Short mmCIF file of C-alpha atoms and ligand atoms in Angstrom, two decimals:
data_model
loop_
_atom_site.label_atom_id
_atom_site.label_comp_id
_atom_site.label_asym_id
_atom_site.label_seq_id
_atom_site.Cartn_x
_atom_site.Cartn_y
_atom_site.Cartn_z
CA MET D 1 23.53 62.52 68.76
CA SER D 2 24.56 65.36 70.71
CA SER D 3 28.16 66.10 70.72
CA ARG D 4 30.39 68.46 73.15
CA ILE D 5 32.23 70.89 70.35
CA LEU D 6 34.77 73.44 70.41
CA ILE D 7 34.91 76.06 67.85
CA THR D 8 37.98 78.27 68.47
CA GLY D 9 37.22 82.17 67.36
CA GLY D 10 33.82 81.40 68.36
CA ALA D 11 33.31 84.74 69.12
CA GLY D 12 33.83 86.16 66.05
CA PHE D 13 31.86 86.39 63.00
CA ILE D 14 31.55 82.94 61.76
CA GLY D 15 31.96 81.80 64.96
CA SER D 16 28.90 82.83 66.41
CA HIS D 17 26.80 81.51 63.76
CA LEU D 18 28.20 78.48 63.81
CA SER D 19 27.62 78.67 67.83
CA GLU D 20 23.93 79.11 67.64
CA ARG D 21 23.75 76.62 64.73
CA LEU D 22 25.44 73.71 66.78
CA LEU D 23 23.48 74.82 70.11
CA ALA D 24 20.15 75.03 68.05
CA GLU D 25 21.06 70.83 66.53
CA GLY D 26 21.24 70.50 70.68
CA ASN D 27 25.24 70.06 70.68
CA GLU D 28 26.97 71.48 73.63
CA VAL D 29 29.22 74.61 72.31
CA ILE D 30 32.71 75.50 74.18
CA CYS D 31 33.90 78.78 72.62
CA VAL D 32 37.49 79.55 73.01
CA ASP D 33 38.66 83.30 71.85
CA ASN D 34 41.01 85.80 72.73
CA PHE D 35 38.58 88.37 71.66
CA PHE D 36 40.95 89.85 69.86
CA THR D 37 38.56 91.02 66.99
CA GLY D 38 35.95 88.73 68.33
CA ALA D 39 33.34 90.23 70.75
CA ARG D 40 31.02 89.68 73.87
CA ALA D 41 27.92 90.95 72.14
CA ASN D 42 28.55 88.76 69.04
CA ILE D 43 27.42 85.31 71.65
CA GLU D 44 25.83 87.65 74.73
CA HIS D 45 22.11 86.12 73.25
CA LEU D 46 23.88 82.59 74.15
CA PHE D 47 25.14 83.21 77.88
CA GLY D 48 21.38 81.85 79.24
CA ASN D 49 22.26 78.58 77.19
CA PRO D 50 23.66 75.87 80.06
CA ARG D 51 25.08 74.14 76.91
CA PHE D 52 27.04 77.02 76.09
CA GLU D 53 30.44 77.71 77.89
CA VAL D 54 33.15 80.21 76.73
CA LEU D 55 36.71 80.27 77.97
CA ARG D 56 38.82 83.43 77.31
CA HIS D 57 42.05 81.51 75.97
CA ASP D 58 44.88 81.79 72.87
CA VAL D 59 45.35 79.24 70.87
CA THR D 60 48.83 79.76 70.58
CA PHE D 61 48.87 78.43 73.94
CA PRO D 62 48.06 74.25 74.53
CA LEU D 63 44.42 73.69 75.50
CA TYR D 64 43.31 70.98 77.68
CA VAL D 65 39.50 69.71 77.20
CA GLU D 66 37.49 67.04 76.38
CA VAL D 67 35.46 67.05 73.31
CA ASP D 68 33.87 65.29 70.03
CA GLN D 69 34.66 67.34 67.54
CA ILE D 70 36.96 70.89 66.64
CA TYR D 71 36.26 73.63 64.60
CA ASN D 72 39.26 75.79 63.97
CA LEU D 73 38.36 79.65 63.09
CA ALA D 74 41.23 81.21 65.33
CA CYS D 75 42.39 83.89 63.33
CA PRO D 76 41.80 87.47 62.08
CA ALA D 77 40.04 87.36 58.94
CA SER D 78 39.86 91.13 57.90
CA PRO D 79 43.14 92.37 56.42
CA VAL D 80 42.89 95.52 58.51
CA HIS D 81 43.17 93.04 61.56
CA TYR D 82 45.40 90.02 60.03
CA GLN D 83 47.68 93.16 58.94
CA HIS D 84 47.76 94.87 62.55
CA ASP D 85 50.07 92.21 64.38
CA PRO D 86 51.22 90.15 61.20
CA VAL D 87 53.74 88.19 63.62
CA GLN D 88 50.84 87.35 66.06
CA THR D 89 48.46 85.94 62.78
CA THR D 90 50.94 83.84 61.42
CA LYS D 91 51.52 82.49 65.36
CA THR D 92 48.23 82.09 65.55
CA SER D 93 47.47 80.13 62.61
CA VAL D 94 50.27 77.72 62.60
CA VAL D 95 51.15 77.14 66.50
CA GLY D 96 47.31 77.55 66.84
CA ALA D 97 47.04 74.71 64.33
CA ILE D 98 49.88 72.72 65.78
CA ASN D 99 48.13 72.70 69.37
CA MET D 100 44.53 72.10 67.98
CA LEU D 101 45.57 69.11 65.82
CA GLY D 102 47.40 67.86 68.96
CA LEU D 103 44.53 68.09 71.13
CA ALA D 104 42.49 66.51 68.47
CA LYS D 105 45.18 63.51 68.10
CA ARG D 106 44.97 63.03 71.99
CA LEU D 107 41.26 62.91 71.57
CA ARG D 108 41.14 60.83 68.42
CA VAL D 109 38.13 63.31 67.03
CA PRO D 110 37.42 64.99 63.77
CA ILE D 111 38.92 68.56 63.25
CA LEU D 112 37.76 70.85 61.14
CA GLN D 113 40.16 73.94 59.67
CA ALA D 114 38.76 76.92 58.51
CA SER D 115 40.72 77.37 55.56
CA THR D 116 40.71 80.48 53.10
CA SER D 117 40.59 81.41 48.75
CA GLU D 118 43.45 83.17 49.92
CA VAL D 119 45.72 80.44 50.04
CA TYR D 120 44.78 80.85 46.00
CA GLY D 121 46.85 84.35 46.37
CA ASP D 122 46.16 86.52 43.39
CA PRO D 123 44.98 83.46 40.84
CA ALA D 124 46.16 82.83 37.58
CA VAL D 125 43.57 80.17 37.13
CA HIS D 126 39.41 81.11 36.84
CA PRO D 127 37.15 80.02 38.69
CA GLN D 128 39.42 78.22 41.21
CA THR D 129 39.33 74.61 41.51
CA GLU D 130 40.78 72.40 44.84
CA GLU D 131 43.38 71.34 42.12
CA TYR D 132 44.93 74.28 42.05
CA TRP D 133 48.00 75.68 43.65
CA GLY D 134 47.46 79.18 44.24
CA ASN D 135 49.65 82.09 43.42
CA VAL D 136 50.94 83.84 46.42
CA ASN D 137 53.62 86.58 47.40
CA PRO D 138 55.42 84.81 50.07
CA ILE D 139 57.08 88.04 51.55
CA GLY D 140 54.10 90.62 51.17
CA PRO D 141 51.74 92.54 53.63
CA ARG D 142 48.61 89.63 53.26
CA SER D 143 51.03 86.68 53.32
CA CYS D 144 51.39 86.14 56.90
CA TYR D 145 47.52 85.70 56.53
CA ASP D 146 47.61 83.25 53.34
CA GLU D 147 51.32 81.85 54.13
CA GLY D 148 49.85 81.06 57.46
CA LYS D 149 47.16 79.31 55.97
CA ARG D 150 48.40 77.82 54.31
CA ALA D 151 51.33 76.31 56.19
CA ALA D 152 47.91 75.47 58.45
CA GLU D 153 46.85 73.33 55.28
CA THR D 154 49.98 71.46 55.47
CA LEU D 155 49.81 70.69 59.13
CA PHE D 156 46.61 69.42 58.63
CA PHE D 157 47.33 66.41 55.76
CA ASP D 158 50.28 66.11 57.39
CA TYR D 159 48.47 65.08 60.93
CA ARG D 160 46.46 62.68 58.52
CA ARG D 161 49.57 61.27 56.47
CA GLN D 162 51.25 60.86 59.78
CA HIS D 163 48.33 60.06 62.17
CA ASP D 164 45.61 59.22 60.50
CA LEU D 165 44.01 62.24 61.79
CA ASP D 166 40.23 62.87 60.66
CA ILE D 167 40.74 65.71 59.04
CA LYS D 168 38.04 68.39 56.52
CA VAL D 169 39.65 71.45 55.12
CA ILE D 170 36.91 73.99 54.25
CA ARG D 171 38.80 76.85 51.80
CA ILE D 172 35.97 79.40 53.03
CA PHE D 173 35.53 82.74 50.37
CA ASN D 174 34.65 85.90 50.73
CA THR D 175 31.75 85.68 53.88
CA TYR D 176 29.48 88.57 54.82
CA GLY D 177 26.21 88.77 56.80
CA PRO D 178 24.89 90.44 60.13
CA ARG D 179 28.11 90.70 63.19
CA MET D 180 30.32 91.46 60.71
CA HIS D 181 32.31 94.00 62.43
CA PRO D 182 31.70 97.40 61.21
CA ASN D 183 35.32 98.65 61.47
CA ASP D 184 37.11 95.52 60.23
CA GLY D 185 38.05 97.17 56.85
CA ARG D 186 35.72 94.25 54.83
CA VAL D 187 33.97 95.66 51.85
CA VAL D 188 30.66 94.36 52.42
CA SER D 189 30.44 96.37 55.74
CA ASN D 190 32.47 99.04 55.02
CA PHE D 191 29.92 99.76 51.74
CA ILE D 192 26.54 99.52 53.86
CA VAL D 193 28.13 101.72 57.11
CA GLN D 194 29.12 103.89 54.81
CA ALA D 195 25.95 103.85 52.63
CA LEU D 196 23.69 103.93 55.99
CA ARG D 197 25.73 106.88 57.11
CA GLY D 198 25.40 109.13 54.36
CA GLU D 199 29.61 109.20 54.02
CA PRO D 200 31.76 108.22 50.39
CA ILE D 201 32.04 104.56 49.84
CA THR D 202 35.39 103.71 49.30
CA MET D 203 36.45 101.86 45.67
CA TYR D 204 40.33 100.68 45.84
CA GLY D 205 41.73 101.05 42.70
CA ASP D 206 39.26 101.55 39.54
CA GLY D 207 36.22 99.23 40.96
CA SER D 208 36.97 96.36 38.32
CA GLN D 209 38.40 93.75 40.42
CA THR D 210 35.97 90.78 41.22
CA ARG D 211 34.66 88.96 44.17
CA SER D 212 31.89 86.15 45.18
CA PHE D 213 30.06 86.64 48.27
CA CYS D 214 28.31 83.94 50.46
CA TYR D 215 25.73 84.64 53.44
CA VAL D 216 27.04 83.20 56.57
CA ASP D 217 23.76 80.64 57.16
CA ASP D 218 24.62 79.21 53.36
CA LEU D 219 28.51 78.87 54.62
CA VAL D 220 27.72 77.32 58.18
CA ASP D 221 25.70 74.92 56.69
CA GLY D 222 28.20 73.94 54.18
CA MET D 223 30.76 73.46 57.22
CA VAL D 224 28.56 71.14 59.11
CA ARG D 225 28.07 69.17 56.74
CA LEU D 226 31.92 68.85 55.92
CA MET D 227 32.72 68.20 59.83
CA GLY D 228 29.40 65.39 59.01
CA THR D 229 30.95 63.58 56.27
CA GLY D 230 33.37 60.14 56.97
CA HIS D 231 36.56 59.74 57.46
CA ASP D 232 37.98 59.32 53.92
CA VAL D 233 36.54 63.33 53.22
CA THR D 234 39.51 65.14 54.13
CA GLY D 235 38.93 67.94 51.60
CA PRO D 236 40.02 70.72 50.56
CA ILE D 237 36.93 71.80 49.66
CA ASN D 238 35.76 75.29 48.29
CA VAL D 239 32.64 76.67 50.13
CA GLY D 240 31.32 80.01 48.12
CA ASN D 241 28.90 81.50 46.15
CA PRO D 242 30.23 81.76 42.71
CA GLY D 243 28.05 85.06 41.72
CA GLU D 244 31.04 87.08 41.31
CA PHE D 245 30.53 90.52 41.33
CA THR D 246 32.77 93.56 40.95
CA MET D 247 33.24 96.27 43.76
CA LEU D 248 31.39 98.53 41.38
CA GLU D 249 28.16 96.54 41.26
CA LEU D 250 28.54 95.59 44.86
CA ALA D 251 28.67 99.38 45.12
CA GLN D 252 25.35 99.76 43.07
CA ALA D 253 23.68 96.76 45.21
CA VAL D 254 23.92 98.49 48.31
CA LEU D 255 23.29 102.13 47.46
CA GLU D 256 19.74 100.48 46.01
CA ILE D 257 19.08 98.28 48.86
CA THR D 258 20.03 101.73 51.40
CA GLY D 259 18.23 104.05 49.52
CA SER D 260 21.48 106.12 49.71
CA ARG D 261 23.10 108.97 47.98
CA SER D 262 26.44 108.62 49.08
CA SER D 263 29.15 109.20 46.53
CA ILE D 264 31.56 107.41 45.02
CA GLU D 265 35.38 108.36 46.54
CA TYR D 266 38.60 105.99 44.29
CA ARG D 267 41.55 105.03 46.58
CA PRO D 268 44.06 103.91 45.60
CA LEU D 269 44.20 99.95 45.38
CA PRO D 270 46.45 97.84 47.97
CA GLN D 271 49.09 95.98 47.46
CA ASP D 272 48.59 92.07 46.37
CA ASP D 273 45.10 92.88 45.76
CA PRO D 274 43.41 90.25 43.92
CA ARG D 275 41.46 90.78 40.83
CA GLN D 276 39.49 88.24 40.67
CA ARG D 277 37.94 85.33 42.01
CA GLN D 278 35.19 82.98 42.62
CA PRO D 279 34.72 79.46 43.41
CA ASP D 280 34.16 76.49 41.74
CA ILE D 281 31.86 74.38 43.67
CA THR D 282 31.94 71.00 41.99
CA ARG D 283 33.40 69.32 44.78
CA ALA D 284 31.08 70.85 47.36
CA ARG D 285 28.02 69.79 45.29
CA ARG D 286 29.05 66.04 44.63
CA GLU D 287 30.63 65.46 48.40
CA LEU D 288 28.75 67.67 50.15
CA GLY D 289 25.37 67.80 48.32
CA TRP D 290 25.72 71.34 48.79
CA GLU D 291 25.02 74.61 47.48
CA PRO D 292 24.35 78.42 48.45
CA THR D 293 20.42 79.44 48.44
CA VAL D 294 20.92 82.94 49.94
CA ALA D 295 20.70 85.57 46.77
CA LEU D 296 23.48 88.36 46.88
CA ALA D 297 20.27 91.08 47.09
CA SER D 298 18.77 89.15 49.96
CA GLY D 299 21.81 88.39 51.78
CA LEU D 300 22.45 92.38 51.70
CA GLN D 301 18.85 93.42 52.65
CA SER D 302 19.57 91.19 55.95
CA THR D 303 22.79 92.32 56.26
CA VAL D 304 21.49 96.17 55.92
CA ASP D 305 18.75 95.38 58.21
CA TYR D 306 21.53 94.12 61.02
CA PHE D 307 24.18 97.38 60.58
CA ARG D 308 20.71 99.53 60.66
CA HIS D 309 20.25 98.36 63.89
CA ALA D 310 23.66 98.17 65.52
CA LEU D 311 24.34 101.50 64.07
CA ALA D 312 21.07 103.17 65.89
CA ALA D 313 22.67 101.63 69.17
P1 LIG M 1 36.36 86.95 62.98
O1 LIG M 1 37.39 87.95 63.01
O2 LIG M 1 35.05 87.80 63.08
O3 LIG M 1 36.47 86.07 63.98
C1 LIG M 1 37.88 85.29 64.33
C2 LIG M 1 37.94 84.97 66.23
O4 LIG M 1 39.16 84.32 66.16
C3 LIG M 1 37.75 86.43 66.95
O5 LIG M 1 36.38 86.08 67.64
C4 LIG M 1 39.22 86.29 67.48
O6 LIG M 1 39.27 87.00 68.21
C5 LIG M 1 39.52 84.82 67.62
N1 LIG M 1 40.92 85.08 67.53
C6 LIG M 1 41.64 85.44 66.83
N2 LIG M 1 43.13 84.89 66.71
C7 LIG M 1 42.97 84.42 68.22
C8 LIG M 1 43.85 83.46 69.06
N3 LIG M 1 45.39 83.63 68.78
N4 LIG M 1 43.34 82.51 70.12
C9 LIG M 1 41.99 82.56 70.56
N5 LIG M 1 40.82 83.43 69.53
C10 LIG M 1 41.55 84.00 68.14
O7 LIG M 1 36.67 86.80 61.45
P2 LIG M 1 35.83 85.46 60.65
O8 LIG M 1 35.29 85.70 59.35
O9 LIG M 1 34.52 85.37 61.68
O10 LIG M 1 36.55 84.06 60.36
C11 LIG M 1 36.27 82.69 60.99
C12 LIG M 1 37.14 82.25 60.10
O11 LIG M 1 37.01 81.85 58.78
C13 LIG M 1 38.81 82.59 60.23
O12 LIG M 1 39.80 81.57 60.30
C14 LIG M 1 38.88 83.32 58.86
O13 LIG M 1 40.46 83.05 58.39
C15 LIG M 1 38.38 82.21 58.04
N6 LIG M 1 37.80 83.06 56.78
C16 LIG M 1 36.48 84.00 56.72
C17 LIG M 1 36.90 84.89 55.58
C18 LIG M 1 35.49 85.33 55.54
O14 LIG M 1 35.13 85.73 54.19
N7 LIG M 1 34.89 86.08 56.77
C19 LIG M 1 37.15 83.99 54.23
C20 LIG M 1 37.96 82.62 54.14
C21 LIG M 1 37.72 82.24 55.76
N1 LIG M 2 48.01 69.85 72.78
C1 LIG M 2 47.30 70.45 73.53
N2 LIG M 2 46.39 69.71 73.39
C2 LIG M 2 46.15 68.42 74.24
C3 LIG M 2 47.50 67.99 73.20
C4 LIG M 2 48.34 68.85 72.68
O1 LIG M 2 47.28 71.45 73.48
O2 LIG M 2 45.04 67.94 74.31
C5 LIG M 2 49.16 70.59 72.02
C6 LIG M 2 50.90 69.98 72.72
O3 LIG M 2 51.36 71.61 73.49
C7 LIG M 2 51.67 70.34 71.80
C8 LIG M 2 50.88 70.00 70.53
O4 LIG M 2 50.04 70.46 70.77
O5 LIG M 2 52.65 71.47 71.36
C9 LIG M 2 50.99 69.13 69.44
O6 LIG M 2 50.57 67.75 69.90
P1 LIG M 2 51.31 66.38 69.42
O7 LIG M 2 50.44 65.68 70.31
O8 LIG M 2 51.46 66.58 68.11
O9 LIG M 2 52.96 66.87 69.50
P2 LIG M 2 53.71 66.69 70.63
O10 LIG M 2 53.31 67.21 72.23
O11 LIG M 2 54.53 65.19 70.14
O12 LIG M 2 54.99 67.65 70.48
N1 LIG M 3 37.47 97.33 49.30
C1 LIG M 3 37.12 98.83 48.72
N2 LIG M 3 36.96 99.29 49.34
C2 LIG M 3 36.71 99.21 50.97
C3 LIG M 3 37.15 98.13 51.01
C4 LIG M 3 37.65 96.90 50.25
O1 LIG M 3 36.74 98.76 47.41
O2 LIG M 3 36.56 99.68 51.59
C5 LIG M 3 38.23 95.76 47.88
C6 LIG M 3 39.60 95.46 48.00
O3 LIG M 3 40.77 95.44 47.70
C7 LIG M 3 39.44 94.14 47.73
C8 LIG M 3 37.74 93.85 47.96
O4 LIG M 3 37.40 95.26 48.22
O5 LIG M 3 39.54 94.33 46.36
C9 LIG M 3 37.42 92.61 48.43
O6 LIG M 3 37.82 93.29 50.05
P1 LIG M 3 37.61 92.67 51.53
O7 LIG M 3 39.08 93.16 52.41
O8 LIG M 3 36.26 92.44 51.82
O9 LIG M 3 38.20 90.88 51.03
P2 LIG M 3 39.21 90.43 50.54
O10 LIG M 3 40.32 91.11 49.62
O11 LIG M 3 40.24 89.36 51.91
O12 LIG M 3 38.88 89.64 49.66
#
């Protein structure tokens, strides 16, 4: 059955892919975005679809629409962007969550929160299970994002306890793919853009820190599966690819796929940069029947193809 679905942050990297997927399934999609990091270019191929609608709106202000489901993705996600205006980042996570939860409460509809592996901070438990409470600095440069997302999770679970809302909290691990912003400073886009331009690869620290990279189509599938679960499934649920790589290994893979001869240039490690990260996806396997299907090499190939095209345009 088709639904009318609200996606906040729908013009962003993940939101645009989610919009595509939900439209392809025959739903109506209302994309709400203030275009801080989102772009018209990410969604303009959807403008011709009569089931797609865009509202320029900031989620820190109340929103009155009538929908059947809400995906709350609005929030800058890269360290460069979320640290640009950190007060607005916290407001977006916290006040934005309150407004979207108020909307879900009035409509009595399910609401999914795009939470993050950053709630685990610089994790002392490896790989990270949902039971782990995390290791987050409350006053550092990453805190606006980490603590904002943690407070949003608190709000989701309190609306559940107080108002019995149908909440779904997904903890997204590093995701990559076409339509990443070329200048948002994230490692996959940085390395690919640098390799394609023949510029030095900027390696922060010694490159031994790890991340686990999930291709965007796999992530979107996990989000849709979680939204499709019953009232009893709230999460939090980790969704990410357990394949763990050092940043040096990532650089090597990007150099091989692009055929680039860029050198590697070492830079200081940013403050509070997590040393390691890998999702334990036992719960996603059990409750969603989900696991990633796209290996890093093939996901990187699609992403490189996208950037080759985007940079030439
Ligand atoms: P993105 O920056 O591409 O998208 C975020 C979107 O939210 C943008 O379109 C932006 O304009 C919009 N936005 C920001 N503030 C807003 C506001 N106040 N009101 C309305 N719209 C606003 O980032 P993304 O990678 O697509 O991330 C989407 C969501 O997934 C975010 O909530 C992010 O925290 C979460 N997430 C992403 C990753 C990842 O690796 N990409 C990992 C964990 C969690
Ligand atoms: N809200 C909204 N759209 C709605 C309903 C509520 O944006 O359709 C906002 C509203 O501005 C409120 C917030 O959601 O501040 C929280 O709503 P809730 O009903 O939980 O709280 P209250 O209205 O009692 O403060
Ligand atoms: N990183 C890097 N070079 C870059 C950008 C990032 O070495 O040009 C490192 C960064 O220090 C971190 C990892 O890559 O250890 C992932 O960074 P990103 O900003 O993509 O995501 P996050 O730190 O939020 O997981």
